[in-house]
XYZ file of C-alpha atoms in Angstrom:
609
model
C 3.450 -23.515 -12.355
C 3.632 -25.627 -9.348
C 3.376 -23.839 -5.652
C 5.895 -25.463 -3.447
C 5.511 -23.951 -0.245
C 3.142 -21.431 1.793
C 5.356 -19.077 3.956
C 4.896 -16.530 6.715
C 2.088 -15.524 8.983
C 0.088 -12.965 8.717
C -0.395 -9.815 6.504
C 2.268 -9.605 3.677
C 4.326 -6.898 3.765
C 7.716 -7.433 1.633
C 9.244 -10.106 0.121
C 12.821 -10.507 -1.570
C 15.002 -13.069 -2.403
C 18.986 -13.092 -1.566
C 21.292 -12.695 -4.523
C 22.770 -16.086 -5.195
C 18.888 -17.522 -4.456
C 19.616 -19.854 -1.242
C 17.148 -17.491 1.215
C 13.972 -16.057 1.008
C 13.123 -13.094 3.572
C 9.288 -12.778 3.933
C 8.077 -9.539 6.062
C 4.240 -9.754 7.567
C 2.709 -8.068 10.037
C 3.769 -10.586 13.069
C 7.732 -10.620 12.070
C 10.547 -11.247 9.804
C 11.041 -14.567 8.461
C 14.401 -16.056 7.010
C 13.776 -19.011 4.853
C 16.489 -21.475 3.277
C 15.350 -22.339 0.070
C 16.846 -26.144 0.384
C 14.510 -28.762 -0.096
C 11.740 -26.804 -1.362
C 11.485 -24.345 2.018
C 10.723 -27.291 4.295
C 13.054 -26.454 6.734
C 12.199 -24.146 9.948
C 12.458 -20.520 9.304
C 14.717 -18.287 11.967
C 12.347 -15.625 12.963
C 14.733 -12.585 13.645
C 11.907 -10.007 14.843
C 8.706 -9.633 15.895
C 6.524 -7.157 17.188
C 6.841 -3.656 15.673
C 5.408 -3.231 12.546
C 7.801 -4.076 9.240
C 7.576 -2.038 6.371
C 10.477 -3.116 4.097
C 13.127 -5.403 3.217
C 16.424 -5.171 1.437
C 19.263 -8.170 1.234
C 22.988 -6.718 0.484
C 23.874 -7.723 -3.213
C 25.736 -10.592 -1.986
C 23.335 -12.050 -0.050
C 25.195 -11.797 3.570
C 23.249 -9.065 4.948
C 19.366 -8.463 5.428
C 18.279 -5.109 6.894
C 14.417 -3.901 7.588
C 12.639 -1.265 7.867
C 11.063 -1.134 11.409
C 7.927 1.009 12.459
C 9.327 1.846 16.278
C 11.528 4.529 14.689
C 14.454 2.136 13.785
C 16.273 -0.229 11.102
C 18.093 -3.664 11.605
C 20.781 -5.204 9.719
C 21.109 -9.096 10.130
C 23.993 -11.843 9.583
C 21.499 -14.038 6.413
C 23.466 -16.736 7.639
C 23.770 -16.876 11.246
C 20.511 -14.527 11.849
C 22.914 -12.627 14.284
C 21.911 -8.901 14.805
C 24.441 -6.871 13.506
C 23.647 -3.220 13.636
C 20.245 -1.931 15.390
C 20.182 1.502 13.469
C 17.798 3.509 15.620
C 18.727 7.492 14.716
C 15.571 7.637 12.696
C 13.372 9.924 13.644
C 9.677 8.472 12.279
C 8.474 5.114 11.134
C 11.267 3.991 8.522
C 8.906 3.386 5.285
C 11.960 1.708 3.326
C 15.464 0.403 3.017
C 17.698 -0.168 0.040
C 21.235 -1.304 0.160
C 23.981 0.186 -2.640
C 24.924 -1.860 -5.015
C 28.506 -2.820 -3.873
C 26.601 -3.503 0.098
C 28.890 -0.498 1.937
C 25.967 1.435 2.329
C 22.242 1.706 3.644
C 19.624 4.267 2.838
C 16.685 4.307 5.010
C 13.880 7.004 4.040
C 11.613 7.643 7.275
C 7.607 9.071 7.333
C 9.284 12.257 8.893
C 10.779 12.655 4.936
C 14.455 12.312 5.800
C 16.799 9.563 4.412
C 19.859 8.125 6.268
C 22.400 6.826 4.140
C 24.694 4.476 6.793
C 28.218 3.402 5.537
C 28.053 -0.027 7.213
C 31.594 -1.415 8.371
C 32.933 -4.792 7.001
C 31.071 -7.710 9.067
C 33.321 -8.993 11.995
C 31.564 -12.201 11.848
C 29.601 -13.677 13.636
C 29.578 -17.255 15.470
C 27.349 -19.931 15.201
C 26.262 -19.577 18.510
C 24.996 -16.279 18.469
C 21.044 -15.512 18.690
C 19.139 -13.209 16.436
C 18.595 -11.294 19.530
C 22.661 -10.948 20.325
C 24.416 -8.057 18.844
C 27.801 -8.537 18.158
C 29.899 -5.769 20.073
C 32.950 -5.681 17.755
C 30.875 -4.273 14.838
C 32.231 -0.661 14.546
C 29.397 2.081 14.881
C 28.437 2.776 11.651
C 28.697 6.336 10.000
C 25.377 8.113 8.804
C 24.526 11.085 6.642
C 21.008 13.006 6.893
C 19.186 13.256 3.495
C 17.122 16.284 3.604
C 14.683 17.881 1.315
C 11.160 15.539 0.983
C 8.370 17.497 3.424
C 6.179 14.327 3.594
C 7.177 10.488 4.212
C 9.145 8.748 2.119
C 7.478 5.814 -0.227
C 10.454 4.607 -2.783
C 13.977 4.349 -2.813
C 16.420 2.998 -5.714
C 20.201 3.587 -6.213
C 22.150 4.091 -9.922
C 23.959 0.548 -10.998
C 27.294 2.214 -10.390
C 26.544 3.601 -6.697
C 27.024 7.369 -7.587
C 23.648 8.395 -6.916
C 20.622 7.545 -5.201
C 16.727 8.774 -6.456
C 14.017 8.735 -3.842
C 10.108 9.495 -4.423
C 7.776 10.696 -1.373
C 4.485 11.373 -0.492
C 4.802 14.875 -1.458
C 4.991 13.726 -5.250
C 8.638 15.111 -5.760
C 11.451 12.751 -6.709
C 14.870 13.860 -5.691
C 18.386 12.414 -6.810
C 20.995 12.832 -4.473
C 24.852 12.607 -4.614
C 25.443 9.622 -3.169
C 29.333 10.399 -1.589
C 28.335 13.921 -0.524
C 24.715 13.815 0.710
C 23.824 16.957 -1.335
C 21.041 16.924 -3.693
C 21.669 16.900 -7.245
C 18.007 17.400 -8.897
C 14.147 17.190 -8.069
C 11.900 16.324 -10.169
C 8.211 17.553 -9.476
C 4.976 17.104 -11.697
C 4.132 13.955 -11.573
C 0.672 14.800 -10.820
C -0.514 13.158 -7.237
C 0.187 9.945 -5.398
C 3.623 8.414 -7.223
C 2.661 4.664 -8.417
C 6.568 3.364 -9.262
C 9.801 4.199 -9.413
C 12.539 2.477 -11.465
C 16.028 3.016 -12.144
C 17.638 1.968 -15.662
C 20.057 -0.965 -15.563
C 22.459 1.306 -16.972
C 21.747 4.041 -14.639
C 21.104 6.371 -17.511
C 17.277 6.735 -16.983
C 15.102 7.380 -14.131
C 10.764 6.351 -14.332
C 8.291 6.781 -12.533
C 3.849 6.949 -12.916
C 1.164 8.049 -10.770
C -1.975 9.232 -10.109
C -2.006 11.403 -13.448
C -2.102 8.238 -15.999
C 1.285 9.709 -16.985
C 4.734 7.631 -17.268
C 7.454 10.203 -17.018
C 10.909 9.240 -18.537
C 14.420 10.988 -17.454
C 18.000 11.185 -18.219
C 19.556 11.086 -14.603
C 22.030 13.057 -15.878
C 19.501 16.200 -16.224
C 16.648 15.353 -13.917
C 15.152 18.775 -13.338
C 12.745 18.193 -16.576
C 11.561 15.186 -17.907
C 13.040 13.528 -21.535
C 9.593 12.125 -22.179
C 6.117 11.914 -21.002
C 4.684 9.031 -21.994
C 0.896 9.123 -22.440
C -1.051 5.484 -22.918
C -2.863 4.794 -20.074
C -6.252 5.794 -18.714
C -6.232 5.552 -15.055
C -3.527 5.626 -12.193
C 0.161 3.682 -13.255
C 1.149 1.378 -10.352
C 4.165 0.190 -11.744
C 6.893 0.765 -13.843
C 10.209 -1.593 -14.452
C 12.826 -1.459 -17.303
C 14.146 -4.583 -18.330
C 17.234 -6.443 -17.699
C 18.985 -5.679 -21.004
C 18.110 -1.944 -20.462
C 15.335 -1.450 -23.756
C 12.141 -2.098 -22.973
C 10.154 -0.017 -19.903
C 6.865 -1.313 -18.706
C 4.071 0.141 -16.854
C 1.186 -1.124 -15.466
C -1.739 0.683 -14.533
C -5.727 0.428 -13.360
C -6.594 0.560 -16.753
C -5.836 -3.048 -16.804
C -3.306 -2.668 -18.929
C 0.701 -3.242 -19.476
C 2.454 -0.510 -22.099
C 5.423 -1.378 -23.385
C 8.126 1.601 -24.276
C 11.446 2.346 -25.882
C 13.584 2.518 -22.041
C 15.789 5.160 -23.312
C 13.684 6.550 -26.982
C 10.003 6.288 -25.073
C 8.508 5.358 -28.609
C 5.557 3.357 -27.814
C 6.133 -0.371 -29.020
C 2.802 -2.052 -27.723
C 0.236 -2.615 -25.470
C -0.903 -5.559 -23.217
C -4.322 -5.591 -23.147
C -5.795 -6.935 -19.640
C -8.746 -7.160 -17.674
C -7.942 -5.716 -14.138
C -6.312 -3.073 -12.140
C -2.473 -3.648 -12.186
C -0.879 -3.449 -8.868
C 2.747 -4.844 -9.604
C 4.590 -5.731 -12.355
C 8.237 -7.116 -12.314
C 10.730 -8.947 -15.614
C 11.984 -12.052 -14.697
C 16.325 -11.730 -14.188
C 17.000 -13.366 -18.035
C 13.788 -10.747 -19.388
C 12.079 -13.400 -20.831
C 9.347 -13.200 -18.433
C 6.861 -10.341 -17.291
C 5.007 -10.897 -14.516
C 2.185 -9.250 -13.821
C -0.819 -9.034 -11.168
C -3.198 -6.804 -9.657
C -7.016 -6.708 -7.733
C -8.992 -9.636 -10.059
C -6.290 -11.915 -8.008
C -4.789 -13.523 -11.219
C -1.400 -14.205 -11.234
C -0.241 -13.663 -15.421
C 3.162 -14.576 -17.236
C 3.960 -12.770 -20.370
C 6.362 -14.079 -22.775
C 8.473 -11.120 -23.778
C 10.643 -13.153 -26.330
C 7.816 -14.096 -28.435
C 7.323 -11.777 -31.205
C 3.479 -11.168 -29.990
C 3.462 -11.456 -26.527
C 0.442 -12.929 -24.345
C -0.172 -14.613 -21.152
C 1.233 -18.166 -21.781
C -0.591 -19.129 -18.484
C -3.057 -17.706 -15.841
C -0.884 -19.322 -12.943
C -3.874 -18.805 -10.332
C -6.591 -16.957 -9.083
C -6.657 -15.682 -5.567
C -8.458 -15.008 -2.925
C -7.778 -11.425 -3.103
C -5.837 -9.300 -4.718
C -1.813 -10.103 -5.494
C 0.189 -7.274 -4.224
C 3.661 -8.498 -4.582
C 5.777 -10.666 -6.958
C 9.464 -11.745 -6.796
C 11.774 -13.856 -9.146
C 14.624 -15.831 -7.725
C 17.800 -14.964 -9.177
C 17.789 -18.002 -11.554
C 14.667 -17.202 -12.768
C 13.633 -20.351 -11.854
C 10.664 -19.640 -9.017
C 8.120 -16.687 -8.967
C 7.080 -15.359 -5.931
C 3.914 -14.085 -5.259
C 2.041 -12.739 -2.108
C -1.667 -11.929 -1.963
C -3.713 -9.863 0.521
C -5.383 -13.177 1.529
C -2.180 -13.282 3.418
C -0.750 -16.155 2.178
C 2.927 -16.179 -0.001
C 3.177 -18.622 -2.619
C 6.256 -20.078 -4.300
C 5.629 -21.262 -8.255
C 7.557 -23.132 -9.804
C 8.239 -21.273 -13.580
C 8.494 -25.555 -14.900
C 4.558 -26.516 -14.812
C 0.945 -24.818 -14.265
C -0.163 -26.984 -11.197
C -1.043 -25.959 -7.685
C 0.042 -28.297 -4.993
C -0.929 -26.475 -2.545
C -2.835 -23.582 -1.036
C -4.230 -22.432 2.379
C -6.874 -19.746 2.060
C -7.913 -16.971 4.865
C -8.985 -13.534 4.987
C -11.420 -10.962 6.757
C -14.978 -10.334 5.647
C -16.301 -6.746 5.220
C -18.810 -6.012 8.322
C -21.454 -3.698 8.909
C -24.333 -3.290 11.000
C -27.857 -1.750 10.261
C -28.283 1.355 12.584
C -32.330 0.267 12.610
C -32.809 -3.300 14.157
C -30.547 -6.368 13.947
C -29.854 -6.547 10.582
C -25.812 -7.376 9.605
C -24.353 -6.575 6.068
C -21.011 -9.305 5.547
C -19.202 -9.719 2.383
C -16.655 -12.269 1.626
C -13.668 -11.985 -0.409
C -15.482 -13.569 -3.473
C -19.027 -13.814 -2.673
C -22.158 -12.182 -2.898
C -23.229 -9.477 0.281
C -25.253 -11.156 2.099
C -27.704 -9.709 5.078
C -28.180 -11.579 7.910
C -30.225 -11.292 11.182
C -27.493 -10.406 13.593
C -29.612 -11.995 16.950
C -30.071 -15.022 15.629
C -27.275 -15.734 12.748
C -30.329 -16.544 9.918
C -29.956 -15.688 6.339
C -32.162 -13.109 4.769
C -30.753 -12.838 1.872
C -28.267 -12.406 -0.786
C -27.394 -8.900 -3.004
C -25.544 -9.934 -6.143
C -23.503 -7.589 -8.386
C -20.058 -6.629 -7.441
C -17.807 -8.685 -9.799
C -14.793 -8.140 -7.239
C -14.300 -7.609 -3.457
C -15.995 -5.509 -1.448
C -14.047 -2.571 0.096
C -16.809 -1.263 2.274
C -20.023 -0.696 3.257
C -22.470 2.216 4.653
C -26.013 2.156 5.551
C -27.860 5.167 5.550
C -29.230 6.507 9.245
C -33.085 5.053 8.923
C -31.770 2.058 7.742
C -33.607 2.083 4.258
C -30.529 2.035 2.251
C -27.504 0.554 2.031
C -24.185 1.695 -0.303
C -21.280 -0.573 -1.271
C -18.349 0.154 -2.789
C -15.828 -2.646 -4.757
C -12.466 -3.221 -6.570
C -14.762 -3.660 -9.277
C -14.908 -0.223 -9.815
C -18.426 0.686 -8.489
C -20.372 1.904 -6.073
C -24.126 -0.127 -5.571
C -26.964 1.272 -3.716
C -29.393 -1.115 -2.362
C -33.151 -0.880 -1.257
C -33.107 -2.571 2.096
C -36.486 -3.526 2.313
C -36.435 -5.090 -0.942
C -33.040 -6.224 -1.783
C -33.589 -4.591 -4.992
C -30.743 -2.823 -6.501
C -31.264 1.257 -7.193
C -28.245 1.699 -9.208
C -24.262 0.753 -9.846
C -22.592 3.970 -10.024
C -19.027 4.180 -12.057
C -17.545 7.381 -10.830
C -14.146 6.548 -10.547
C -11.129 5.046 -12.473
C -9.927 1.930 -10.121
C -11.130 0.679 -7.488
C -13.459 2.390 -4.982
C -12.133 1.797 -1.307
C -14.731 3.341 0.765
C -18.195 5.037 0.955
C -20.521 6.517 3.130
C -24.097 7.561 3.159
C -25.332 11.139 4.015
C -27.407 11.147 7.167
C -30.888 11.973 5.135
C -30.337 9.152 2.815
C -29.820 11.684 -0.382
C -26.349 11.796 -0.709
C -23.704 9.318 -1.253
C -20.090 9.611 -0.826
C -17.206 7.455 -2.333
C -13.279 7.513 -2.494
C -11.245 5.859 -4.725
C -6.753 5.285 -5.847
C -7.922 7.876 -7.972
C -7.586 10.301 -5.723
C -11.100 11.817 -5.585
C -13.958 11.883 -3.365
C -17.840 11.264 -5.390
C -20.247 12.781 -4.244
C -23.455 11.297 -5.780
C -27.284 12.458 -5.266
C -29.198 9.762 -5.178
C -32.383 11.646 -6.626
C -30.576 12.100 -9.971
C -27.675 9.500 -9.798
C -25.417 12.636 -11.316
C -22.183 12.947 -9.521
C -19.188 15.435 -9.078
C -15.662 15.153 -8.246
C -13.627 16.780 -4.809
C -10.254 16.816 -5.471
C -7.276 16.678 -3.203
C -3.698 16.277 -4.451
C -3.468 13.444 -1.735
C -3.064 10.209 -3.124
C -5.492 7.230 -2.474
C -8.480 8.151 -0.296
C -8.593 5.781 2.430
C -11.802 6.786 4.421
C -15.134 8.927 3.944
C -17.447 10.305 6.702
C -20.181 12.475 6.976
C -20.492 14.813 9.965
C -24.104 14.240 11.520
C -25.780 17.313 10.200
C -24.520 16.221 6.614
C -22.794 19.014 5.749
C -19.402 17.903 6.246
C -17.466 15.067 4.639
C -14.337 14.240 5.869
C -11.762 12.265 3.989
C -8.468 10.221 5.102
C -5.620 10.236 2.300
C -3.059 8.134 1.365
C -0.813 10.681 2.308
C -1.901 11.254 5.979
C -4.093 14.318 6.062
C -7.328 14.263 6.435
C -9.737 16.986 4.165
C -12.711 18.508 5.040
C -15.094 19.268 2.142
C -18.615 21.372 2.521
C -21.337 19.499 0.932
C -23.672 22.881 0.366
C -20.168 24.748 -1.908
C -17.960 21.296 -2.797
C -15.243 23.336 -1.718
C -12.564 22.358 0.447
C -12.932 23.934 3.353
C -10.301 22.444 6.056
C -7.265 20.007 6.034
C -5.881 18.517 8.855
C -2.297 17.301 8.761
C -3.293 14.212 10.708
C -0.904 11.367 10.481
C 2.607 10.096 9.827
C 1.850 7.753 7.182
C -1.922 6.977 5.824
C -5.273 8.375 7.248
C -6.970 5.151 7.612
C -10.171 6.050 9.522
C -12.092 8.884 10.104
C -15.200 9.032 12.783
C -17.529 11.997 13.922
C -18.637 12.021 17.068
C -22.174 11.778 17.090
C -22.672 15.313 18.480
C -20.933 16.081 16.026
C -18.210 18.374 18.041
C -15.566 16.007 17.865
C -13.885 14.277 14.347
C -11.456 11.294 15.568
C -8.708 10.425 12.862
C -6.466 6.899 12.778
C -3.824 5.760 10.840
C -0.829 3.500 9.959
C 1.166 5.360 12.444
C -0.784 3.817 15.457
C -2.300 7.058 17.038
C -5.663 7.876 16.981
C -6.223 11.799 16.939
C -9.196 14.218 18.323
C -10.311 17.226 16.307
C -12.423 19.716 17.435
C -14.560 20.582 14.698
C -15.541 24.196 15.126
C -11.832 25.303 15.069
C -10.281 22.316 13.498
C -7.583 22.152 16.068
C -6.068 19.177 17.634
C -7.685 18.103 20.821
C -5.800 15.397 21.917
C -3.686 11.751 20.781
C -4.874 8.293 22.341
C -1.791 6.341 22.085
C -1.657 2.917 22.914
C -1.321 0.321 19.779
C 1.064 -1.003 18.751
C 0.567 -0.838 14.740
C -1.676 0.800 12.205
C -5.380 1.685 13.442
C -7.620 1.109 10.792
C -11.166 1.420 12.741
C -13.271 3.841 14.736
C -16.575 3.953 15.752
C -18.300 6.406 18.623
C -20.979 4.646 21.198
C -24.195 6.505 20.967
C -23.956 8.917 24.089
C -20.613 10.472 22.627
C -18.668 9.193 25.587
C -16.683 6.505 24.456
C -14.560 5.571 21.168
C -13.786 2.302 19.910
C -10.146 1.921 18.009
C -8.987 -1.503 16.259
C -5.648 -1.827 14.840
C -3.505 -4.493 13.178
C -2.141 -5.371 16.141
C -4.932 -7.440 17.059
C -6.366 -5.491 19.768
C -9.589 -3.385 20.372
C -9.252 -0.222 22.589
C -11.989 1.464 24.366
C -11.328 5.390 25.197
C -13.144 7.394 27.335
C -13.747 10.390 26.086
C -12.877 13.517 28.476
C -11.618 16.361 26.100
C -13.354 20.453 25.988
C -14.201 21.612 22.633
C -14.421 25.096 21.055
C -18.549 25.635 22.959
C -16.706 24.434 25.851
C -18.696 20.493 25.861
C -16.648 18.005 27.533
């Protein structure tokens, strides 16, 4: 596979591919970009937006529309060929998560964090002229109608419509799927079950089957005709599913899951027909539009190519290794050009005809932290080793060696003796400080750990992880026990100062509270629209600060667990906190590219301001 182009700027957030194959719409954190595909994607992009943050992308089955999914509350539908801004649809009432157009391009459903979907009947395009801007709306576009989708109680993550239009499914974070009635709005089944955070969601070509995996290693298999109970539950994985897709010609499903590997199943029988054994977490998996292909990638950063014709399939090429992890893939209608985009924030175009890169442009952001004793500074690259540094003077002390994938995080304890790490590789390392030494690699969890934090006497570790749970290890023993939360992916762990607290941030915006001395939960806050993606006590330890993908950072008083107050002010996800010393101020950094300082004036529960 040769790369032809590198598109976008900075972090990746959708990426699909018009219907007859002549644009390419890539969504990042900065804007939306509309790319002709002509002479290998040389020519200038039209930015339409930038600014708020993007969450999804959808073109119309013909290819003359794009719409997005916009985080200030509202969705836009473009001209793909003029760029002119057609309809600003701004009745939603949250962050819209994601947009899907019907398969005959009439309609638009939009599911929003606040759980409701709006499914807009857009009028036939008046057309545009060449002149107009991607800024102009054109006023002789009727007002589209809309109809309010209610029923999900938590934000919505997936949406996919039946071939023939009738009916629309939609999965949330509160791990029900519902199936609506696509002319009347009413709901016509739920499904619950699926046992956490929902990995994939996949409608049959023949709109006779509905799939979907999660966070209970479980692929569950309906008829959409009687979705209330599941045909099949599929059992063959031993970890989270991130993906399922049927295939083109309707019988083959696949799943993908952080066992590393792809299952293969009868699409409408759910006999088990074989199993693609791989090395790494699966993150996405998608068939190429003539099923020949399956593509499939994940957190090792390989990019693989299965040959489905073939009567035993296997990867007839490792097309490249990343950076980081590959979190999205896309074929071009023809089959012809894989798409793949990778958290090192770069989107790469293959060509399916040879195995060569021509090109590549590498970037990302190291993982930081900072000894609480001294000058000492903990970095990690995206592929390297951790390495300590003196933080006055920039020298090398040395190197700690181990993790065989990125590191998520790091968390030194308070006397500055230890130091924790936690990987996509699985583990969680703990690290003598004075020596360099390493105590132990714990494997607690099933995928990849995404946080950790160290108890305040040094004794106790804590670690999250996409399976769901927070591990609590004691370092005396190295034994370790599982808190559970029906919450999705934890985010963030923290300790409160005393130790015998940890708070957690969740996929699915609350944040729990957990007492060390029971394990029991003992507190949840409903924190955020969208992910908890920091958590932060206050080094008095009256005050728990919460951030998340919905831009607000939140104050909690901790003896009553009540809300304090909301420090708005950026302008997309904060995924940072940290307290100054004296308690008085509170550092927030968000993708937006900005750090805010707060100063901190709030009266808790023992009346402290």
């Amino acid at each position: 596979m040769t790369m032809v182009n590198r598109l976008g700027q900075g972090a990746l957030v959708d990426i699909v591919w018009a219907s007859d194959g002549t644009r390419l719409a890539v969504a990042t954190s900065v804007g939306v970009w509309l790319y002709a595909a002509a002479d290998n994607f040389e020519a200038a992009p039209r930015l339409l937006v930038e600014g708020p943050l993007l969450t999804s992308l959808s073109f119309s089955p013909d290819g003359t529309r794009l719409a997005a999914g916009l985080g200030d509350n509202s969705v836009r539908v473009w001209d793909a060929d003029s760029g002119t801004l057609q309809h600003p649809l701004e009745d939603a009432y949250d962050a819209v998560g994601c947009v899907a157009f019907s398969p005959d391009g009439t309609r638009l459903a939009a599911g929003s964090d606040d759980g409701a979907i709006r499914l807009w009947t857009l009028p036939t395009p008046a057309g545009g002229t060449d002149g107009d801007t991607p800024d102009e709306t054109n006023e002789e576009e009727a007002t589209p109608d809309r109809t309010l989708l209610i029923g999900h109680e938590s934000g919505i993550v997936g949406l996919a419509w039946a071939p023939d239009g009738t009916t629309l499914a939609s999965c949330a974070e509160d791990t029900v799927i519902r199936v609506w009635d696509a002319a009347t709005g009413s709901e016509a089944g739920q499904v619950h079950g699926i046992g956490g955070w929902l990995g994939g969601l996949a409608v049959h070509p023949a709109g006779t089957h509905l799939a979907a995996g999660g966070a209970s290693g479980v692929v569950e298999l309906w008829e959409t005709a009687q979705p209330h109970e599941p045909q099949y539950e599929l059992e063959g994985h031993d970890g989270v599913v991130a993906g399922v897709a049927f295939s083109p010609d309707g019988k083959t499903l696949a799943s993908g899951g952080s066992d590393g590997d792809v299952v293969l199943w009868g699409a409408t029988t759910g006999e088990h027909l074989r199993t693609l054994e791989g090395d790494s977490d699966v993150l996405c998996l998608r068939y190429s539009p003539d099923g020949r292909w399956l593509a499939v990638a994940g957190w090792d950063g390989v990019l693989r190519l299965w040959d489905m014709v073939a009567e035993s399939p296997g990867p007839v090429v490792e097309l490249a290794h990343f950076s980081d992890a590959v979190t999205h893939l896309a074929w071009s209608p023809d089959g012809g050009i894989v798409v793949s985009g990778s958290r090192d924030e770069v989107v790469r175009l293959w060509d399916a005809s040879t195995g060569q890169i021509v090109r590549t442009i590498d970037s990302g952001f190291p993982t930081v932290a900072h000894s609480p004793v001294g000058t000492l500074l903990a970095v990690a690259s995206e592929n390297g080793p951790i390495t300590l540094i003196n933080g006055a003077t920039g020298g090398l002390i040395m190197e700690l060696e181990g993790h065989t994938g990125p590191v998520t995080g790091f968390a030194f304890d308070a006397a500055g003796y230890l130091l924790a790490s936690s990987s996509v590789d699985r583990s969680v390392r703990v690290w003598d400080m004075q020596t360099g030494v390493l105590q132990r690699a714990v494997m607690a969890h099933i995928g990849r750990v995404t946080c950790v934090a160290v108890s305040p006497d040094g004794l106790t570790v804590a670690s999250g992880g996409e399976d769901g749970t927070v591990r609590i290890t004691d370092i005396s023993t190295w034994s370790h026990y599982p808190l559970n939360a029906d919450a999705g992916v934890v985010l963030r762990v923290a300790f409160s100062p005393d130790g015998s607290v940890v708070a957690a941030g969740y996929l699915d915006g609350t944040v729990r509270l957990w007492g060390m001395e029971s394990g029991e939960p003992i507190g949840t806050l409903r924190a955020h629209q969208g992910a908890a993606l920091a958590v932060a006590y206050r080094p008095d330890g009256l005050i728990l600060a919460s951030a998340g993908a919905d831009g607000a950072v939140r104050l909690w008083d901790t003896l009553r667990d009540s809300l304090l107050a909301m420090l708005v002010g950026h302008l997309d996800a904060v995924n940072a906190l940290a307290w100054s010393p004296d308690s008085a101020q509170l550092a927030s950094g968000s993708a937006d590219g900005t750090v805010r300082l707060w100063t901190v004036n709030v009266e808790t529960a023992d009346g402290e301001e």
